[in-house]
Coordinates of N, CA and C in Angstrom, one line a residue:
X1 N 97.6 73.2 110.9 CA 98.8 73.4 110.3 C 99.7 74.4 111.1
X2 N 101.0 74.2 111.2 CA 101.9 75.0 111.8 C 102.6 75.8 110.8
X3 N 102.7 77.1 111.0 CA 103.4 78.0 110.1 C 104.8 78.4 110.7
X4 N 105.8 78.0 110.0 CA 107.2 78.3 110.4 C 107.6 79.7 109.9
X5 N 108.7 80.3 110.6 CA 109.1 81.6 110.1 C 109.9 81.4 108.8
X6 N 110.3 82.5 108.2 CA 111.0 82.5 106.9 C 112.3 81.8 106.9
X7 N 112.7 81.2 105.8 CA 114.0 80.6 105.6 C 115.0 81.8 105.7
X8 N 116.3 81.5 105.8 CA 117.3 82.6 105.9 C 117.4 83.4 104.6
X9 N 117.0 82.9 103.5 CA 117.1 83.7 102.3 C 115.9 83.3 101.4
X10 N 115.3 84.3 100.6 CA 114.2 84.0 99.7 C 114.7 82.9 98.7
X11 N 113.8 82.0 98.3 CA 114.1 81.0 97.2 C 114.5 81.7 95.9
X12 N 115.2 80.9 95.2 CA 115.8 81.4 93.9 C 114.7 81.9 92.9
X13 N 113.4 81.4 93.1 CA 112.4 81.9 92.2 C 111.3 82.7 92.9
X14 N 111.6 83.2 94.1 CA 110.6 84.0 94.9 C 110.2 85.2 94.0
X15 N 108.9 85.4 94.0 CA 108.3 86.5 93.2 C 108.7 87.9 93.7
X16 N 109.2 88.0 94.9 CA 109.6 89.3 95.5 C 111.0 89.6 95.2
X17 N 111.8 88.7 94.8 CA 113.2 88.9 94.4 C 113.4 89.8 93.1
X18 N 114.2 90.8 93.2 CA 114.5 91.6 92.0 C 115.2 90.9 91.0
X19 N 115.9 89.8 91.3 CA 116.8 89.2 90.3 C 116.1 87.9 89.6
X20 N 114.8 87.7 90.0 CA 114.0 86.6 89.4 C 113.4 87.0 88.1
X21 N 113.6 86.3 87.0 CA 113.0 86.7 85.8 C 111.5 86.9 85.8
X22 N 111.0 87.7 84.9 CA 109.6 87.9 84.8 C 108.9 86.7 84.2
X23 N 107.7 86.5 84.7 CA 106.9 85.4 84.0 C 107.1 84.0 84.6
X24 N 107.8 83.9 85.7 CA 108.0 82.5 86.3 C 106.7 81.9 86.8
X25 N 105.9 82.7 87.5 CA 104.7 82.2 88.1 C 103.4 82.6 87.3
X26 N 102.3 81.9 87.5 CA 101.1 82.2 86.9 C 100.6 83.6 87.3
X27 N 99.8 84.2 86.5 CA 99.4 85.6 86.9 C 98.6 85.6 88.2
X28 N 97.9 84.5 88.5 CA 97.1 84.4 89.7 C 98.0 84.5 90.9
X29 N 99.2 84.0 90.8 CA 100.2 84.1 91.9 C 100.6 85.6 92.1
X30 N 100.9 86.2 91.0 CA 101.3 87.6 91.1 C 100.2 88.5 91.6
X31 N 99.0 88.2 91.3 CA 97.8 89.0 91.8 C 97.7 88.9 93.3
X32 N 98.3 88.0 93.9 CA 98.2 87.9 95.4 C 99.1 88.9 96.1
X33 N 100.1 89.4 95.5 CA 101.1 90.3 96.1 C 100.6 91.7 96.5
X34 N 100.0 92.4 95.6 CA 99.7 93.8 95.9 C 98.7 94.0 97.1
X35 N 97.8 93.2 97.3 CA 96.9 93.4 98.5 C 97.6 93.5 99.9
X36 N 98.8 92.9 100.0 CA 99.6 93.0 101.2 C 100.2 94.4 101.4
X37 N 100.1 95.3 100.4 CA 100.6 96.6 100.5 C 99.7 97.6 101.2
X38 N 98.4 97.1 101.3 CA 97.4 98.0 101.8 C 97.4 98.2 103.3
X39 N 96.5 99.0 103.8 CA 96.5 99.2 105.3 C 96.1 97.9 105.9
X40 N 96.5 97.8 107.2 CA 96.3 96.6 107.9 C 94.9 95.9 107.8
X41 N 93.9 96.8 108.0 CA 92.5 96.3 107.9 C 92.1 95.8 106.6
X42 N 92.7 96.1 105.5 CA 92.4 95.8 104.2 C 93.3 94.6 103.6
X43 N 94.3 94.2 104.4 CA 95.1 93.1 103.9 C 94.5 91.7 104.0
X44 N 95.0 90.8 103.2 CA 94.5 89.4 103.3 C 94.9 88.8 104.7
X45 N 94.0 88.0 105.2 CA 94.1 87.4 106.5 C 95.0 86.2 106.6
X46 N 95.5 85.7 105.5 CA 96.4 84.5 105.6 C 97.8 84.9 105.2
X47 N 98.7 84.2 105.9 CA 100.1 84.4 105.7 C 100.5 83.9 104.3
X48 N 101.4 84.7 103.7 CA 101.8 84.3 102.3 C 102.9 83.2 102.5
X49 N 102.6 82.1 101.9 CA 103.6 80.9 102.1 C 104.6 80.8 101.0
X50 N 105.7 80.2 101.3 CA 106.8 80.0 100.3 C 106.2 79.0 99.2
X51 N 106.6 79.4 98.0 CA 106.2 78.6 96.8 C 106.9 77.3 96.7
X52 N 108.1 77.3 97.3 CA 109.0 76.1 97.2 C 108.9 75.1 98.4
X53 N 108.4 75.6 99.5 CA 108.3 74.7 100.7 C 107.2 73.7 100.5
X54 N 107.2 72.5 101.1 CA 106.3 71.5 100.9 C 104.9 71.9 101.6
X55 N 104.0 72.2 100.7 CA 102.7 72.7 101.2 C 101.7 71.5 101.6
X56 N 102.1 70.3 101.3 CA 101.3 69.2 101.6 C 101.5 68.7 103.1
X57 N 102.6 69.2 103.7 CA 102.8 68.7 105.1 C 102.0 69.5 106.0
X58 N 102.1 69.2 107.3 CA 101.4 70.0 108.3 C 102.2 71.2 108.7
X59 N 103.3 71.5 108.1 CA 104.2 72.6 108.5 C 104.5 73.4 107.2
X60 N 104.0 74.6 107.2 CA 104.3 75.4 106.0 C 105.3 76.6 106.5
X61 N 105.9 77.1 105.5 CA 106.9 78.2 105.8 C 106.5 79.5 105.2
X62 N 106.6 80.6 106.0 CA 106.3 81.9 105.6 C 107.3 82.2 104.4
X63 N 106.8 82.9 103.4 CA 107.7 83.3 102.2 C 108.6 84.3 102.7
X64 N 109.9 84.1 102.6 CA 111.0 85.0 103.0 C 110.9 86.4 102.3
X65 N 110.5 86.3 101.0 CA 110.4 87.6 100.2 C 109.2 88.4 100.8
X66 N 108.1 87.7 101.1 CA 106.9 88.5 101.6 C 107.3 89.1 103.0
X67 N 108.0 88.3 103.8 CA 108.4 88.9 105.1 C 109.4 90.0 105.0
X68 N 110.3 90.0 104.0 CA 111.3 91.0 103.8 C 110.7 92.2 103.1
X69 N 109.7 92.1 102.3 CA 109.2 93.2 101.5 C 108.2 94.0 102.4
X70 N 107.3 93.4 103.0 CA 106.2 94.1 103.7 C 106.5 94.4 105.2
X71 N 105.9 95.4 105.7 CA 106.0 95.8 107.1 C 105.3 94.8 108.0
X72 N 106.0 93.8 108.5 CA 105.3 92.8 109.3 C 104.7 93.3 110.6
X73 N 105.1 94.5 111.0 CA 104.5 95.1 112.2 C 103.1 95.6 111.9
X74 N 102.8 95.7 110.7 CA 101.4 96.1 110.2 C 100.7 95.0 109.5
X75 N 101.2 93.7 109.6 CA 100.6 92.5 108.9 C 99.4 92.0 109.7
X76 N 98.3 92.1 109.0 CA 97.1 91.4 109.5 C 97.2 89.9 109.6
X77 N 97.8 89.4 108.6 CA 98.0 87.9 108.5 C 98.9 87.4 109.6
X78 N 99.9 88.1 109.9 CA 100.8 87.6 111.0 C 100.0 87.7 112.4
X79 N 99.2 88.7 112.5 CA 98.5 88.8 113.8 C 97.5 87.7 113.9
X80 N 96.8 87.4 112.8 CA 95.8 86.3 112.8 C 96.5 85.0 113.0
X81 N 97.6 84.8 112.5 CA 98.3 83.5 112.6 C 98.7 83.2 114.1
X82 N 99.1 84.3 114.8 CA 99.4 84.1 116.2 C 98.1 83.9 117.0
X83 N 97.1 84.7 116.7 CA 95.8 84.6 117.5 C 95.1 83.3 117.3
X84 N 95.3 82.7 116.1 CA 94.6 81.4 115.8 C 95.5 80.2 116.2
X85 N 96.7 80.4 116.6 CA 97.6 79.4 117.1 C 98.4 78.6 116.1
X86 N 98.3 79.1 114.8 CA 99.0 78.4 113.7 C 100.5 78.9 113.7
X87 N 100.8 79.9 114.4 CA 102.2 80.4 114.6 C 102.4 80.9 116.0
X88 N 103.6 80.5 116.5 CA 103.9 80.9 117.8 C 104.3 82.4 117.9
X89 N 104.1 83.0 119.0 CA 104.6 84.5 119.1 C 106.1 84.6 118.8
X90 N 106.9 83.6 119.1 CA 108.3 83.7 118.9 C 108.6 83.6 117.4
X91 N 107.9 82.7 116.7 CA 108.1 82.6 115.2 C 107.5 83.9 114.5
X92 N 106.5 84.5 115.0 CA 105.9 85.7 114.5 C 107.0 86.9 114.7
X93 N 107.6 86.9 115.8 CA 108.7 87.9 116.1 C 109.8 87.7 115.2
X94 N 110.3 86.4 115.0 CA 111.3 86.2 113.9 C 110.9 86.7 112.6
X95 N 109.6 86.4 112.2 CA 109.2 86.8 110.9 C 109.2 88.4 110.8
X96 N 108.7 89.0 111.9 CA 108.6 90.5 111.9 C 110.1 91.2 111.8
X97 N 111.0 90.4 112.4 CA 112.4 91.0 112.4 C 113.2 90.6 111.1
X98 N 112.7 89.8 110.3 CA 113.4 89.3 109.1 C 113.9 90.4 108.2
X99 N 115.2 90.2 107.7 CA 115.8 91.1 106.8 C 116.4 90.2 105.7
X100 N 116.0 90.5 104.4 CA 116.5 89.6 103.3 C 118.0 90.0 103.0
X101 N 118.8 88.9 102.8 CA 120.1 89.2 102.3 C 120.3 89.5 100.8
X102 N 119.2 89.4 100.1 CA 119.2 89.7 98.7 C 118.2 90.8 98.4
X103 N 118.3 91.6 97.3 CA 117.4 92.7 97.0 C 116.0 92.2 96.7
X104 N 115.0 92.8 97.3 CA 113.6 92.6 97.1 C 112.9 93.8 96.5
X105 N 111.9 93.6 95.8 CA 111.0 94.8 95.4 C 110.5 95.4 96.7
X106 N 110.2 96.7 96.6 CA 109.8 97.5 97.8 C 108.3 97.4 98.0
X107 N 107.6 96.7 97.2 CA 106.2 96.5 97.4 C 105.7 95.4 96.6
X108 N 104.5 94.9 97.1 CA 103.9 93.7 96.3 C 103.5 94.2 94.9
X109 N 103.1 95.4 94.8 CA 102.6 95.9 93.5 C 103.8 96.0 92.5
X110 N 105.0 96.4 92.9 CA 106.2 96.4 92.1 C 106.6 95.0 91.7
X111 N 106.5 94.1 92.7 CA 106.9 92.6 92.4 C 105.9 92.1 91.4
X112 N 104.6 92.4 91.6 CA 103.6 91.8 90.7 C 103.8 92.4 89.3
X113 N 104.1 93.7 89.2 CA 104.2 94.4 87.9 C 105.4 93.7 87.1
X114 N 106.5 93.5 87.8 CA 107.6 92.9 87.2 C 107.2 91.4 86.8
X115 N 106.7 90.7 87.6 CA 106.4 89.3 87.3 C 105.4 89.2 86.1
X116 N 104.5 90.1 86.1 CA 103.4 90.0 85.0 C 103.9 90.5 83.6
X117 N 105.0 91.2 83.6 CA 105.5 91.9 82.4 C 105.7 90.8 81.3
X118 N 106.2 89.6 81.6 CA 106.4 88.6 80.5 C 105.7 87.3 80.9
X119 N 104.6 87.4 81.6 CA 103.9 86.2 82.0 C 103.3 85.4 80.8
X120 N 102.9 86.1 79.7 CA 102.4 85.4 78.5 C 103.6 84.8 77.7
X121 N 104.7 85.5 77.6 CA 105.9 85.0 76.9 C 107.1 85.0 77.7
X122 N 107.3 84.1 78.6 CA 108.5 84.1 79.5 C 109.8 84.0 78.6
X123 N 110.8 84.6 79.1 CA 112.1 84.5 78.4 C 112.8 83.2 78.8
X124 N 114.0 83.1 78.2 CA 114.8 81.9 78.4 C 115.1 81.6 79.9
X125 N 115.5 82.6 80.6 CA 115.8 82.4 82.1 C 114.5 82.0 82.8
X126 N 113.4 82.6 82.5 CA 112.1 82.2 83.2 C 111.7 80.8 82.8
X127 N 111.9 80.5 81.5 CA 111.5 79.1 81.1 C 112.4 78.1 81.8
X128 N 113.7 78.3 82.0 CA 114.5 77.4 82.8 C 114.1 77.3 84.2
X129 N 113.7 78.4 84.8 CA 113.2 78.4 86.2 C 111.9 77.6 86.3
X130 N 111.0 77.8 85.4 CA 109.7 77.1 85.3 C 109.9 75.6 85.2
X131 N 110.8 75.2 84.4 CA 111.2 73.8 84.2 C 111.6 73.2 85.5
X132 N 112.6 73.9 86.2 CA 113.1 73.4 87.4 C 112.0 73.3 88.5
X133 N 111.1 74.3 88.6 CA 110.0 74.2 89.5 C 109.1 73.0 89.2
X134 N 108.8 72.8 87.9 CA 107.9 71.7 87.6 C 108.5 70.4 87.9
X135 N 109.8 70.2 88.0 CA 110.5 69.0 88.4 C 110.5 68.8 89.9
X136 N 110.5 69.9 90.6 CA 110.6 69.8 92.1 C 109.2 69.8 92.8
X137 N 108.3 70.5 92.2 CA 106.9 70.6 92.8 C 106.0 69.6 92.3
X138 N 105.7 68.6 93.1 CA 104.9 67.4 92.6 C 103.4 67.7 92.6
X139 N 103.0 68.9 93.2 CA 101.6 69.3 93.3 C 101.1 70.1 92.1
X140 N 102.0 70.3 91.2 CA 101.6 71.1 89.9 C 101.2 70.2 88.8
X141 N 100.2 70.6 88.0 CA 99.8 69.9 86.9 C 100.1 70.6 85.6

């Protein structure tokens, strides 16, 4: 699989965006965010991929929110992606230099805490986002 650099802006339902309603994603998705806050050696070794990009293709895209929130200069996953050949050094540099045009949480822990706050009982805005995701993501059941 080839890993592409982030899109110009985080998706409308990116869990790292401050303006996304709480409870859009499953709690297991929010649980993936805080480990990227840790020191390099303790971080997950896989790049965090965009929830909206086609994951069934042989080309996946780095989550723009992930790239904008975390210090990519300290990212274990980005280093492994280059070393394993799934990402070019140029695309890794683009990812490391990424700056989000929309406000993001300052850590994976803060993004996860916000997302989990209403995960059991999502509000109207979250329900509308969930419905839209369900229509566009064919891999969900």
